Amino acid sequence: MSRELSPAELMQALRRLTPARIGLARAGASLGTDEVLRFALAHAQARDAVHTAFDPAPIAAALTALDLDVIEVQSAAASRDVYLRRPDLGRTLSGESRDLLSQAGATGPDLAFVVADGLSARAVHEHAVPFIQALLPLLARAGLRVGPAVLAREARVALGDEVGALLGARAVAVLIGERPGLSSPDSLGLYLTFAPRPGRHDAERNCISNIRTAGLAYAEAAHKAAWLISEALRRGLTGVDLKDESGPALTAQPAKERIGPA
């Protein structure tokens, strides 16, 4: 015979469904020791994500295996310290990198990828390649020409505007490590911009956030991205005028955990 869950049991069941800090144990007027230690660990993981150095080599090798040309560039921020203190420098290419892309020539692809460390190199290390691997077949099915993948150090989202313009890309998709939260130090974001060029505003981009194994699954994120990219190219716009109407991906979804007794 079923019985009602106690408040403590219900909260324990809810906590199994989310990494959010709910139902925290208390000791008098303060948090319990375990909760304080877990918070300190999450804070340390977020700090580590921000300061972890970007290692493009394994990503370059994996993308080359997917038949993508790879170009490595650096923003105008010469170091991590400068990058964190001067966000503006992360939005433009260094002179050397600008020359490198200029020499590569404007190939005019439908889409160019920029894989950027952003504020969490960990997110890029763990999720950029499997997400691109899930997305490429959908782009091929739509008949889109994909240009080189540009791996960018010390980069902000707007760096993609300059990269896309130099490559002559119709659209650019920036995959970037998002600002770490206290439960998500590995969140990958995608920012899509049609007709990229320096001076584009954030309102002219579409964003897909929280791409990671504990967030938005690769297949679902790829489904949304493919729809947005195709519609952006068809309509000639991105941003606030392009709403995500992709609907759910037709993939098998895991059964949701049930709260309470059977």
XYZ file of C-alpha atoms in Angstrom:
262
model
C 0.000 0.000 0.000
C 1.399 3.385 -0.939
C 2.056 6.065 1.634
C 2.693 9.761 1.464
C 6.298 10.892 1.487
C 7.527 12.853 4.450
C 8.811 16.389 3.735
C 12.397 15.140 4.156
C 11.832 12.233 1.730
C 10.156 14.493 -0.825
C 13.031 16.967 -0.681
C 15.566 14.152 -1.058
C 13.717 12.916 -4.156
C 13.619 16.421 -5.627
C 17.345 16.893 -5.020
C 18.058 13.788 -7.106
C 16.474 15.557 -10.096
C 18.462 18.774 -10.065
C 21.937 20.055 -9.206
C 20.323 23.268 -7.913
C 20.829 24.005 -4.238
C 17.461 23.212 -2.715
C 16.551 21.854 0.696
C 19.934 22.672 2.187
C 20.666 21.130 5.582
C 21.003 23.619 8.418
C 22.724 23.702 11.778
C 20.912 26.257 13.855
C 20.947 29.555 11.968
C 23.765 28.420 9.638
C 24.218 25.921 6.849
C 25.400 22.447 7.743
C 29.089 21.648 7.366
C 28.500 19.338 4.376
C 26.627 22.090 2.532
C 29.377 24.628 3.203
C 32.008 22.205 1.906
C 29.957 21.415 -1.223
C 29.556 25.136 -1.904
C 33.303 25.682 -1.509
C 33.996 22.829 -3.937
C 31.565 24.233 -6.536
C 33.134 27.675 -6.188
C 36.611 26.209 -6.681
C 35.442 24.292 -9.767
C 34.002 27.496 -11.254
C 37.265 29.358 -10.623
C 39.269 26.502 -12.135
C 37.055 26.566 -15.234
C 37.748 30.268 -15.754
C 41.513 29.898 -15.370
C 42.091 26.535 -17.088
C 44.265 26.994 -20.175
C 42.742 26.197 -23.565
C 44.348 23.191 -25.273
C 43.333 23.273 -28.962
C 45.472 20.321 -30.113
C 43.058 17.444 -29.352
C 40.120 19.467 -30.661
C 42.011 20.248 -33.870
C 42.839 16.567 -34.345
C 39.232 15.489 -33.758
C 37.796 18.113 -36.124
C 40.350 17.233 -38.793
C 39.127 13.634 -38.498
C 35.644 14.981 -39.249
C 37.012 16.438 -42.527
C 36.997 20.030 -41.316
C 39.866 22.370 -42.062
C 41.220 23.899 -38.856
C 42.828 27.304 -38.299
C 44.144 28.420 -34.898
C 43.987 32.093 -33.953
C 44.511 34.368 -30.951
C 42.515 37.389 -29.859
C 44.138 40.738 -29.145
C 44.302 39.687 -25.465
C 47.806 38.289 -25.153
C 47.230 36.429 -21.865
C 44.453 35.123 -19.624
C 45.001 37.917 -17.167
C 44.608 40.545 -19.879
C 41.579 38.715 -21.264
C 39.786 38.836 -17.912
C 40.598 42.515 -17.312
C 40.002 43.715 -20.889
C 36.896 42.096 -22.419
C 37.172 44.411 -25.421
C 40.471 42.824 -26.494
C 38.844 39.394 -26.563
C 36.428 40.636 -29.222
C 39.072 41.366 -31.858
C 41.792 39.310 -33.513
C 45.477 39.872 -32.958
C 47.229 41.400 -35.951
C 49.008 38.130 -36.720
C 45.775 36.138 -36.636
C 44.025 38.700 -38.821
C 46.778 38.334 -41.392
C 46.535 34.542 -41.184
C 42.817 34.542 -41.938
C 43.245 37.134 -44.666
C 45.785 34.869 -46.348
C 43.371 31.924 -46.036
C 41.065 33.806 -48.387
C 37.316 34.390 -48.336
C 36.053 30.905 -49.144
C 32.420 31.973 -48.843
C 30.945 29.004 -46.928
C 27.356 28.971 -45.730
C 28.616 28.502 -42.172
C 31.928 28.845 -40.349
C 32.570 27.483 -36.865
C 34.531 29.386 -34.246
C 35.473 27.236 -31.248
C 36.488 29.635 -28.478
C 37.654 29.092 -24.916
C 35.555 31.916 -23.454
C 35.145 31.675 -19.704
C 35.324 27.876 -19.518
C 37.896 26.014 -21.581
C 36.650 22.880 -19.817
C 33.276 23.225 -21.545
C 34.955 23.431 -24.947
C 37.330 20.548 -24.217
C 34.468 18.258 -23.187
C 31.554 19.226 -25.414
C 32.573 21.073 -28.598
C 33.617 18.025 -30.643
C 30.669 15.722 -29.795
C 28.242 18.567 -30.459
C 29.787 19.366 -33.851
C 29.811 15.640 -34.625
C 26.050 15.549 -33.965
C 25.433 18.713 -36.007
C 27.434 18.025 -39.180
C 25.139 15.306 -40.603
C 22.143 17.638 -40.209
C 23.957 20.429 -42.052
C 24.980 18.003 -44.800
C 21.369 16.850 -45.130
C 20.357 20.489 -45.623
C 22.979 20.857 -48.342
C 24.962 23.536 -46.499
C 28.641 24.231 -47.169
C 30.649 24.296 -43.946
C 33.876 26.268 -43.924
C 36.894 25.901 -41.691
C 36.708 25.562 -37.932
C 38.627 28.403 -36.318
C 40.009 27.613 -32.845
C 40.346 30.858 -30.900
C 42.278 31.543 -27.699
C 41.224 34.242 -25.203
C 38.094 34.882 -27.254
C 34.725 36.508 -26.653
C 31.578 35.917 -28.718
C 32.043 38.974 -30.929
C 35.366 37.645 -32.210
C 33.276 35.464 -34.506
C 32.055 38.546 -36.377
C 35.543 39.420 -37.553
C 36.403 35.789 -38.309
C 33.231 35.275 -40.308
C 33.769 38.468 -42.298
C 37.352 37.526 -43.204
C 36.215 34.080 -44.351
C 33.281 35.521 -46.292
C 30.891 33.232 -44.410
C 27.162 33.773 -44.743
C 26.799 32.887 -41.050
C 29.080 32.089 -38.152
C 28.450 29.771 -35.207
C 30.584 30.529 -32.159
C 30.917 27.645 -29.709
C 32.192 29.107 -26.467
C 32.620 28.208 -22.818
C 29.984 30.072 -20.841
C 30.489 31.837 -17.520
C 30.585 29.010 -14.945
C 27.771 28.718 -12.442
C 28.028 27.019 -9.091
C 26.455 23.880 -10.562
C 27.638 24.149 -14.175
C 31.366 24.794 -14.702
C 31.250 23.031 -18.091
C 28.395 24.767 -19.938
C 28.904 25.273 -23.696
C 27.025 27.981 -25.573
C 26.384 28.465 -29.286
C 25.955 31.972 -30.728
C 24.720 32.188 -34.322
C 25.094 35.383 -36.371
C 23.956 35.935 -39.956
C 26.171 38.108 -42.188
C 28.907 38.434 -39.547
C 30.938 41.624 -39.504
C 32.537 43.761 -36.794
C 29.971 45.908 -35.023
C 27.187 43.353 -34.814
C 25.116 43.581 -31.611
C 24.061 40.770 -29.286
C 20.412 41.340 -30.291
C 21.428 40.180 -33.779
C 22.448 36.718 -32.542
C 20.631 33.546 -31.565
C 21.900 31.611 -28.574
C 21.622 27.979 -27.535
C 22.872 27.637 -23.978
C 23.853 24.914 -21.515
C 25.006 22.309 -24.055
C 26.481 19.549 -21.885
C 25.772 16.043 -20.699
C 23.972 17.317 -17.584
C 22.096 20.006 -19.550
C 20.890 20.216 -23.146
C 21.868 16.945 -24.856
C 24.021 17.063 -27.992
C 21.288 15.629 -30.258
C 18.681 18.111 -29.048
C 21.097 21.043 -29.289
C 22.154 19.964 -32.797
C 18.500 19.737 -33.858
C 17.847 23.285 -32.652
C 21.072 24.603 -34.179
C 20.413 23.026 -37.585
C 16.934 24.548 -37.697
C 18.181 27.999 -36.690
C 21.066 27.895 -39.183
C 18.809 26.825 -42.059
C 16.187 29.444 -41.236
C 18.804 32.154 -40.743
C 20.190 31.513 -44.211
C 16.714 31.282 -45.762
C 15.347 34.437 -44.138
C 18.610 36.393 -44.084
C 18.567 37.272 -40.394
C 19.340 36.139 -36.859
C 18.578 37.556 -33.433
C 15.349 38.790 -31.905
C 13.489 38.445 -35.225
C 14.268 34.714 -35.484
C 12.456 32.619 -32.878
C 13.266 28.969 -32.263
C 10.328 27.018 -33.666
C 12.280 23.807 -34.230
C 10.119 21.693 -31.947
C 11.438 18.615 -30.131
C 14.046 16.427 -31.739
C 12.725 13.029 -32.838
C 15.059 11.033 -30.627
C 14.429 8.588 -27.851
C 14.272 10.340 -24.521
C 15.218 8.654 -21.225
C 12.338 8.027 -18.845
C 12.011 10.676 -16.187
C 12.640 9.609 -12.628
C 9.436 9.231 -10.700
C 8.942 11.080 -7.424
C 7.187 9.126 -4.742
C 6.179 5.518 -4.262
C 4.883 3.367 -7.123
